[in-house]
PDB file of C-alpha atoms and ligand atoms in Angstrom:
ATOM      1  CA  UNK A 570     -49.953  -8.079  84.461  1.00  0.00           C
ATOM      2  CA  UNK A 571     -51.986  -9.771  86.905  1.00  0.00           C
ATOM      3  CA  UNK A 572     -54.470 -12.508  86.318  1.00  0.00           C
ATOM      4  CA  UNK A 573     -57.068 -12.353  89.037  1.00  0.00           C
ATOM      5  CA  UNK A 574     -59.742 -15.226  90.035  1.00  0.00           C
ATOM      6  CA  UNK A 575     -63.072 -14.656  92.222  1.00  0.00           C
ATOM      7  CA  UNK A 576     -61.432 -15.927  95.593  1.00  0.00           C
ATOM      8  CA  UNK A 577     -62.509 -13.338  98.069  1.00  0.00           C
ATOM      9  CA  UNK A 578     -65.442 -14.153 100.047  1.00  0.00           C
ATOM     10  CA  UNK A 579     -65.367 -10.410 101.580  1.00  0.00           C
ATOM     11  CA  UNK A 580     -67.591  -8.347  99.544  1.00  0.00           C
ATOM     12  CA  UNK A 581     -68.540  -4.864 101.295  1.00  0.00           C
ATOM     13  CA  UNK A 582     -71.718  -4.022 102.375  1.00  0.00           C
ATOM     14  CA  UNK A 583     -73.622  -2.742  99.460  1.00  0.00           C
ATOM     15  CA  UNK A 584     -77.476  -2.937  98.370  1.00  0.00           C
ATOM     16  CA  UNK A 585     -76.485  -5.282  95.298  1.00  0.00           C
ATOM     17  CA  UNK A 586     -73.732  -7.034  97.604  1.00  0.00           C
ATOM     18  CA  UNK A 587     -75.928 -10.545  97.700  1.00  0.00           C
ATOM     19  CA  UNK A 588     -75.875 -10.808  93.740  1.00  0.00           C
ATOM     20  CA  UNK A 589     -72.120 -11.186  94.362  1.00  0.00           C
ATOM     21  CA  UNK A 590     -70.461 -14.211  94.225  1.00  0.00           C
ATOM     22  CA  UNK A 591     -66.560 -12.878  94.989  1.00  0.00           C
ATOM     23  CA  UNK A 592     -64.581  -9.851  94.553  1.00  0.00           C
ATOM     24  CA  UNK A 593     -62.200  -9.992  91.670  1.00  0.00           C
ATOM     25  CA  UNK A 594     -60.731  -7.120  92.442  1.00  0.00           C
ATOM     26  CA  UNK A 595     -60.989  -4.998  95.393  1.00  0.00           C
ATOM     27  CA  UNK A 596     -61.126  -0.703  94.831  1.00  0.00           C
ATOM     28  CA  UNK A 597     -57.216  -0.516  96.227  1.00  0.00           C
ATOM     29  CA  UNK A 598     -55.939  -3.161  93.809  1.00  0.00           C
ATOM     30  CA  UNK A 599     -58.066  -1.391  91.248  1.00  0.00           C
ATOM     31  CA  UNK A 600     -57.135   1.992  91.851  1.00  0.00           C
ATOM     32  CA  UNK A 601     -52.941   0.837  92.143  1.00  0.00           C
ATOM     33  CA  UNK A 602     -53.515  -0.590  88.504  1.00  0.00           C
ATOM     34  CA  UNK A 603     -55.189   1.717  86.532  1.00  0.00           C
ATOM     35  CA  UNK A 604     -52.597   4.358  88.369  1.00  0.00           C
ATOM     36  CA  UNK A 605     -49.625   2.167  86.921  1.00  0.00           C
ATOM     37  CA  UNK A 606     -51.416   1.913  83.157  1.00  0.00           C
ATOM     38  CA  UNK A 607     -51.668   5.616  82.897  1.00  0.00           C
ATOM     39  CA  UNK A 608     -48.443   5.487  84.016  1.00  0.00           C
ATOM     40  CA  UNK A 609     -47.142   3.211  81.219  1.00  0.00           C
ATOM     41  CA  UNK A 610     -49.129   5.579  78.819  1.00  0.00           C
ATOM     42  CA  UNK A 611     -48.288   8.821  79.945  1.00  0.00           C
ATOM     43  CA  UNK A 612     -44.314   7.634  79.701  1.00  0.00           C
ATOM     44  CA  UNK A 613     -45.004   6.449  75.653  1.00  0.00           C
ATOM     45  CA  UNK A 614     -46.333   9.954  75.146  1.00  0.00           C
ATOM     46  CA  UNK A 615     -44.139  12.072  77.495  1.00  0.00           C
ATOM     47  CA  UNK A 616     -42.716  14.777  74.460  1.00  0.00           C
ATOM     48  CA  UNK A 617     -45.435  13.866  72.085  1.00  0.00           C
ATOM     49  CA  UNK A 618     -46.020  17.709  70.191  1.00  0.00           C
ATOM     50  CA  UNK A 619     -49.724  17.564  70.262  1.00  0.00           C
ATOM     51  CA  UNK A 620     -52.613  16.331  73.114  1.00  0.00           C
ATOM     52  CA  UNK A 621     -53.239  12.327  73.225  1.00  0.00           C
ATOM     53  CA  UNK A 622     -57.004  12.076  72.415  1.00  0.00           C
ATOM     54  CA  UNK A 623     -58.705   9.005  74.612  1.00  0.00           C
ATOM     55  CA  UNK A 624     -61.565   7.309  73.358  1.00  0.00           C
ATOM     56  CA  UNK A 625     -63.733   6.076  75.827  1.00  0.00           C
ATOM     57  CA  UNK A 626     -66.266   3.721  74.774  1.00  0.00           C
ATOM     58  CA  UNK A 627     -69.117   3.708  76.575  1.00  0.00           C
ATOM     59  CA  UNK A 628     -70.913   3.248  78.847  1.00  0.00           C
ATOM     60  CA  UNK A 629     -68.696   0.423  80.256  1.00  0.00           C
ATOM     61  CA  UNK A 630     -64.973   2.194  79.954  1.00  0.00           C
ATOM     62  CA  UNK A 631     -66.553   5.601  81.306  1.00  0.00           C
ATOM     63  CA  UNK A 632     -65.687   5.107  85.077  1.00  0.00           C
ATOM     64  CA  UNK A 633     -62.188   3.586  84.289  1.00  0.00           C
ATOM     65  CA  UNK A 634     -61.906   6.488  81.780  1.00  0.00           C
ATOM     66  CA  UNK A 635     -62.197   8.980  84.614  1.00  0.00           C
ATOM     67  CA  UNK A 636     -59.832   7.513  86.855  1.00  0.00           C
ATOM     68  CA  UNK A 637     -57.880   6.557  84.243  1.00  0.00           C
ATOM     69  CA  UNK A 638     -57.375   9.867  82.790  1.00  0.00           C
ATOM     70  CA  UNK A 639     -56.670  11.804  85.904  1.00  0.00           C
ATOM     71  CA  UNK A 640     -53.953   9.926  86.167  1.00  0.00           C
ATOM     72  CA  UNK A 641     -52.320  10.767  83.451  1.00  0.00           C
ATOM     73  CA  UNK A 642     -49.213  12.960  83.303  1.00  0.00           C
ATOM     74  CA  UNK A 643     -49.622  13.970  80.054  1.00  0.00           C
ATOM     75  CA  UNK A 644     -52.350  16.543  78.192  1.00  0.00           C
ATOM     76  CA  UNK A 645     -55.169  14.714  77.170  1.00  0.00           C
ATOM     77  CA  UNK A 646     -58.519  15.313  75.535  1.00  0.00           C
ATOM     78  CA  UNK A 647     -61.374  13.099  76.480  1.00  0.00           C
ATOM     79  CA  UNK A 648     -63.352  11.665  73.215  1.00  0.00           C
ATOM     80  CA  UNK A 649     -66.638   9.789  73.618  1.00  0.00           C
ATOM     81  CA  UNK A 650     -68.287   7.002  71.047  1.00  0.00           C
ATOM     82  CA  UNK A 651     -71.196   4.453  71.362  1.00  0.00           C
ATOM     83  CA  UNK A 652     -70.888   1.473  69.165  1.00  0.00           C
ATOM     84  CA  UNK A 653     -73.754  -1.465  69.405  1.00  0.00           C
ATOM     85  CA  UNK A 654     -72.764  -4.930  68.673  1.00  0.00           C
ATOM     86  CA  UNK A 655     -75.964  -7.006  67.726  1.00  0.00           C
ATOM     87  CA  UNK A 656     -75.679 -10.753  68.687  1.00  0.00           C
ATOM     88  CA  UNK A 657     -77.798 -13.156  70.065  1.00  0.00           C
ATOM     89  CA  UNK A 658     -77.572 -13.302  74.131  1.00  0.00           C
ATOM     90  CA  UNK A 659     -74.883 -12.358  75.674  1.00  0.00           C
ATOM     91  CA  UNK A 660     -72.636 -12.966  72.648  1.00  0.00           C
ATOM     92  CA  UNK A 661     -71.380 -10.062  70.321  1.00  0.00           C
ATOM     93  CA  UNK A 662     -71.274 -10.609  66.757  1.00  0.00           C
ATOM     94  CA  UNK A 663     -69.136  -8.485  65.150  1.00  0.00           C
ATOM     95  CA  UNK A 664     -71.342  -6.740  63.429  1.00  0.00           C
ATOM     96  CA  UNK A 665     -70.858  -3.387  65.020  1.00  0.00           C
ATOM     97  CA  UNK A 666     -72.607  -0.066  64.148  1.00  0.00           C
ATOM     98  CA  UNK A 667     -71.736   3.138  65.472  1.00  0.00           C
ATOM     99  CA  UNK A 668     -74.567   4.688  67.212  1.00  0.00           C
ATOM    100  CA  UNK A 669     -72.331   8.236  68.782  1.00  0.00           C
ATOM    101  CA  UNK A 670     -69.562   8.659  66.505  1.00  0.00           C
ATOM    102  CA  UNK A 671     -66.555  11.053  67.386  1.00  0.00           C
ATOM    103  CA  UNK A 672     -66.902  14.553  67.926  1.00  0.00           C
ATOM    104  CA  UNK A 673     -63.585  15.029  66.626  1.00  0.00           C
ATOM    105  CA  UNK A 674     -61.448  14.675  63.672  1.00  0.00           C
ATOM    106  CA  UNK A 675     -58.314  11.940  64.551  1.00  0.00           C
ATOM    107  CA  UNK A 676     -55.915  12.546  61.123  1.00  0.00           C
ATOM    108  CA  UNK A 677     -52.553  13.013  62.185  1.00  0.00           C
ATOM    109  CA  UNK A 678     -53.094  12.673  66.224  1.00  0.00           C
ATOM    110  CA  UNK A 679     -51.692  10.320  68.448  1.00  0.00           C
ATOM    111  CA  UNK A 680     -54.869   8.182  70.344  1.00  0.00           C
ATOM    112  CA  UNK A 681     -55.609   5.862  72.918  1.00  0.00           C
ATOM    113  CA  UNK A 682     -59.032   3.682  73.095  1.00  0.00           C
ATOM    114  CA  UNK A 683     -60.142   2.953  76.501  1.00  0.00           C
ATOM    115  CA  UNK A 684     -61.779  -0.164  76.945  1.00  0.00           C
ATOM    116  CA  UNK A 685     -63.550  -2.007  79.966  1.00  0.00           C
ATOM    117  CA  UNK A 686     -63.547  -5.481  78.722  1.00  0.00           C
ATOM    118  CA  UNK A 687     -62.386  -7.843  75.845  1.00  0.00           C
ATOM    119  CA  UNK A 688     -64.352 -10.592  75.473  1.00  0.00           C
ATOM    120  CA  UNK A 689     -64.056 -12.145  72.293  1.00  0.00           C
ATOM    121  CA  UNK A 690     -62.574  -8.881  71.100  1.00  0.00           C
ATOM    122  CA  UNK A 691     -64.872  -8.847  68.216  1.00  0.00           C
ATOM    123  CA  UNK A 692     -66.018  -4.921  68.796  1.00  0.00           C
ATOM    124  CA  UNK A 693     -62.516  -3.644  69.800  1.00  0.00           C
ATOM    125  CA  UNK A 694     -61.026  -5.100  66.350  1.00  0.00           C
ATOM    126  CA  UNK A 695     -63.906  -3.426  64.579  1.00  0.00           C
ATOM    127  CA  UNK A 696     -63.287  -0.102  66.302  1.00  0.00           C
ATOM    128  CA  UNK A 697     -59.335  -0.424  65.850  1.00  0.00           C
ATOM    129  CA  UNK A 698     -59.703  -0.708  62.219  1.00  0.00           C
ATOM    130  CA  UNK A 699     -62.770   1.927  61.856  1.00  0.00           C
ATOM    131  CA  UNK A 700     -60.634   4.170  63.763  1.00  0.00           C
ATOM    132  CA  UNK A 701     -56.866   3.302  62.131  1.00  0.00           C
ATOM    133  CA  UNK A 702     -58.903   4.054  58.619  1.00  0.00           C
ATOM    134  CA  UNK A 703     -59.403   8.143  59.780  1.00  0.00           C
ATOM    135  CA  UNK A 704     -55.516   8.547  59.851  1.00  0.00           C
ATOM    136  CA  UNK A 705     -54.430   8.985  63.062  1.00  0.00           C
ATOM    137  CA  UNK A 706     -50.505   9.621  63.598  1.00  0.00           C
ATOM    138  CA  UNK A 707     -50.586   6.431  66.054  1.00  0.00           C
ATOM    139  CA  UNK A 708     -53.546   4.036  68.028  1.00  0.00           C
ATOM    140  CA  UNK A 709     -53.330   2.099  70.633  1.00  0.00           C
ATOM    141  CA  UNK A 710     -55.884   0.567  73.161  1.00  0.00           C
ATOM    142  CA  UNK A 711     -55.478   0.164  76.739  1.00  0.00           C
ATOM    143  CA  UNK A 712     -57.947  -2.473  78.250  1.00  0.00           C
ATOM    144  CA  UNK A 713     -58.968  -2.675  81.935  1.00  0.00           C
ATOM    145  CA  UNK A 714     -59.477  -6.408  81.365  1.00  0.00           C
ATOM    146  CA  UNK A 715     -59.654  -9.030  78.856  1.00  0.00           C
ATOM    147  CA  UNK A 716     -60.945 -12.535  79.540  1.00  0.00           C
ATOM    148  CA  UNK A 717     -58.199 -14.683  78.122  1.00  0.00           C
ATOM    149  CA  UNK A 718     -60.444 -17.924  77.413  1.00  0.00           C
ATOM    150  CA  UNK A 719     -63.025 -16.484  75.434  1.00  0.00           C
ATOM    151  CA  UNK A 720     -60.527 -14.559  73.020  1.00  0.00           C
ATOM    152  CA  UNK A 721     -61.863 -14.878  69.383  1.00  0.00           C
ATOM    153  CA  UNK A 722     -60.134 -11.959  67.600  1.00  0.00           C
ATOM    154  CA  UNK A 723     -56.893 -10.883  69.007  1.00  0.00           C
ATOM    155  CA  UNK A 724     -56.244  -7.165  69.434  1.00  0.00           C
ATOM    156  CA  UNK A 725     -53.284  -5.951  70.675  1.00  0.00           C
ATOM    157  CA  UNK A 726     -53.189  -4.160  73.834  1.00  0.00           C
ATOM    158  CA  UNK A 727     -50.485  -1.348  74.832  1.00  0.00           C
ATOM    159  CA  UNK A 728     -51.493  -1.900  77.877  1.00  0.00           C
ATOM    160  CA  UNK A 729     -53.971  -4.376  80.280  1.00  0.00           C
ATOM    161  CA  UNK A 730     -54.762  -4.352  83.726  1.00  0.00           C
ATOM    162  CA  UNK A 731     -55.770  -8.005  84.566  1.00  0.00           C
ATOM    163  CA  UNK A 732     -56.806 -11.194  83.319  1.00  0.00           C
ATOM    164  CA  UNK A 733     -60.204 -12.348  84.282  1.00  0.00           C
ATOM    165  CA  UNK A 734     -61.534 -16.097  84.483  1.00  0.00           C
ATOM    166  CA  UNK A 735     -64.162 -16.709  82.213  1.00  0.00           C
ATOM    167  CA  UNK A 736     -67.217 -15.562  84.454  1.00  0.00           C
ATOM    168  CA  UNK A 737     -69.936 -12.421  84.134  1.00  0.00           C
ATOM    169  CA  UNK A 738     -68.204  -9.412  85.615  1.00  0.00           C
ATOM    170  CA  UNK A 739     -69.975  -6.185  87.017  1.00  0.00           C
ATOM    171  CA  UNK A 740     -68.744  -3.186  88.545  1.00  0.00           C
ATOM    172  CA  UNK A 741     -66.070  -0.411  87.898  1.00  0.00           C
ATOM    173  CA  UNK A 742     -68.579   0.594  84.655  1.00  0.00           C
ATOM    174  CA  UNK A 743     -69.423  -3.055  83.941  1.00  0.00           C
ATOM    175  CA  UNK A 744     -73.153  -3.505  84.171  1.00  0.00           C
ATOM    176  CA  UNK A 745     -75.745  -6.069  83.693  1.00  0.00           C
ATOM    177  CA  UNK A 746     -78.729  -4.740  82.625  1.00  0.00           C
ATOM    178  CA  UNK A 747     -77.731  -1.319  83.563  1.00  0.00           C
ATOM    179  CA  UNK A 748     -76.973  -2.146  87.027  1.00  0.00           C
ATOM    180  CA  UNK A 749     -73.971  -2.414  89.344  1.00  0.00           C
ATOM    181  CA  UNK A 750     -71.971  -0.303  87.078  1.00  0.00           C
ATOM    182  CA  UNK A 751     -71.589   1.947  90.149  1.00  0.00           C
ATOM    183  CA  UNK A 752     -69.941  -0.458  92.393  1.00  0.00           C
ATOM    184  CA  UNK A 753     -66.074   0.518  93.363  1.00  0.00           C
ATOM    185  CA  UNK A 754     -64.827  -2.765  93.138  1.00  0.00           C
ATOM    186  CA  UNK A 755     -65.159  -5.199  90.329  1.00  0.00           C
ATOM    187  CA  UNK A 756     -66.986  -8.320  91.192  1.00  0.00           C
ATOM    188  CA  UNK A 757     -68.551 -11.963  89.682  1.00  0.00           C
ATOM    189  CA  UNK A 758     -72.043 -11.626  89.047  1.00  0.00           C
ATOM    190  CA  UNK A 759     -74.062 -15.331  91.324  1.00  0.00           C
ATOM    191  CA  UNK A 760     -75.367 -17.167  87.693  1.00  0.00           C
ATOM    192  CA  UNK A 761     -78.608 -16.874  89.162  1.00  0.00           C
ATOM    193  CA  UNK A 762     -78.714 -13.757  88.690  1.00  0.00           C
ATOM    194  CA  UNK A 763     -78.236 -12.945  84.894  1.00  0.00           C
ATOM    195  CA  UNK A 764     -79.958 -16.494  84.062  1.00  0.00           C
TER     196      UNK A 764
HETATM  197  P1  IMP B 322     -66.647  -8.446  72.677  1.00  0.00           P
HETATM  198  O1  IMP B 322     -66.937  -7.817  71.360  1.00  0.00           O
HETATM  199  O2  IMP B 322     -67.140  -9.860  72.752  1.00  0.00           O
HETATM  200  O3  IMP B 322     -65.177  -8.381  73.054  1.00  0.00           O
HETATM  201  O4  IMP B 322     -67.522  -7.671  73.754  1.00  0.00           O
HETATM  202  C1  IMP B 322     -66.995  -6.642  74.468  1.00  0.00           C
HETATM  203  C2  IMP B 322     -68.063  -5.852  75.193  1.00  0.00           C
HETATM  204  O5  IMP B 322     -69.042  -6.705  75.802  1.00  0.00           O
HETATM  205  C3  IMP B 322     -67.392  -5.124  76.332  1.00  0.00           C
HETATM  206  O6  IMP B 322     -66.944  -3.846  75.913  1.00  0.00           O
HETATM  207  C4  IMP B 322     -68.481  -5.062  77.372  1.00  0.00           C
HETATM  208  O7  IMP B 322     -69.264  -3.909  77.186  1.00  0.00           O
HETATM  209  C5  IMP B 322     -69.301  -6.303  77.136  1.00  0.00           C
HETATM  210  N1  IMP B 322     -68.912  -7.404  78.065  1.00  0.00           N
HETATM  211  C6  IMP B 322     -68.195  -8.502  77.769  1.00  0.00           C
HETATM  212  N2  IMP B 322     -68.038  -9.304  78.839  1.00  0.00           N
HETATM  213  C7  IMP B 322     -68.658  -8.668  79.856  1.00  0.00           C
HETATM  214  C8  IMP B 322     -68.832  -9.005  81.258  1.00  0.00           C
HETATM  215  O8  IMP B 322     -68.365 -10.028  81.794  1.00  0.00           O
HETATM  216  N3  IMP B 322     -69.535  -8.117  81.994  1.00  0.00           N
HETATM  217  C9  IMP B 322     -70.067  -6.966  81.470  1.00  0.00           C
HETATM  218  N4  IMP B 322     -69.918  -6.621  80.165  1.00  0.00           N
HETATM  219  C10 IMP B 322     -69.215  -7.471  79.374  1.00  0.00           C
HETATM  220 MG1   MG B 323     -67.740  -1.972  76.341  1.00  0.00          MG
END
């Protein structure tokens, strides 16, 4: 797994390029990974009887759930929830509610949460154990990233795609006030910006 820092001073031309302050990762390195993850996942479920179901949580893990999930070489079905976290600031609390539950019934089947970030990991252990208390056969969560330093609640990961520094990431799904979650590449949002 790779652990990344904000070292490139190269960011592409893009409107929102200027509220940059480095590329973490650029769309190759981005694309390579998240083609290796599904390829750690799809070998885990390779003669599993019935589909995996992903759960994408969104809105942040719903562009890494597309690529994510085309490139899996397994059959998949593709599973949507919305969970809010109320906290003060930019902090989640751990008091999550569930806003868009499941549209589908998990007893007995093998699934995979797909998750953009882990922060403090207070919503992912919330959604691990809401989820692991419907039955399925197996759960796992695969992470795009996880910012090691700010860990509060550890949830295991079947599988991660890099290790972030401490800083406010957008892009790839990630979002600040509903922007930049369209950018290719994942970036560090300038301080100035979200402050
Ligand atoms: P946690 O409960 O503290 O782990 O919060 C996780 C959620 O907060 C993630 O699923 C993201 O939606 C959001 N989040 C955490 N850090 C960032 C960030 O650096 N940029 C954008 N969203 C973030
Ligand atoms: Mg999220």
């Amino acid at each position: 797994m790779d652990t990344v820092t904000a070292d490139n001073p190269e960011i592409p031309d893009h409107p929102f390029g200027d509220d940059i302050s480095g590329i973490l990762i650029d769309e190759p390195t981005l694309q390579r990974r998240v083609r290796e993850l599904a390829d750690e996942v799809s070998d885990r479920h390779r003669d599993a009887p019935e589909d995996l179901v992903l759960v994408c949580v969104l809105k942040g893990a719903a562009v890494f759930m597309s690529d994510f999930s085309r490139a899996l070489s397994v059959p998949a079905q593709l599973e949507f929830m919305v969970v809010s976290s109320y906290g003060s600031g930019a902090e989640s609390s751990g008091t999550v509610t569930i806003v868009k539950d499941l549209a589908t019934d998990i007893a007995g089947r093998d699934v995979v949460i797909v998750e953009d970030i882990i922060d403090s990991g207070r919503t992912l252990s919330w959604l691990v154990k809401d989820l692991q208390g419907r039955g399925p056969k197996s759960l796992e969560v695969v992470a795009l990233l996880r910012k090691p330093d700010r860990v509060v609640v550890d949830v295991e990961c079947s599988a991660l795609g890099f290790e972030v520094p401490d800083e406010f990431i957008v892009g790839y799904g990630l979002d600040y006030a509903e922007r930049y979650r369209t950018l290719p590449w994942i970036g560090a949002l300038r301080p100035e910006v979200y402050s």
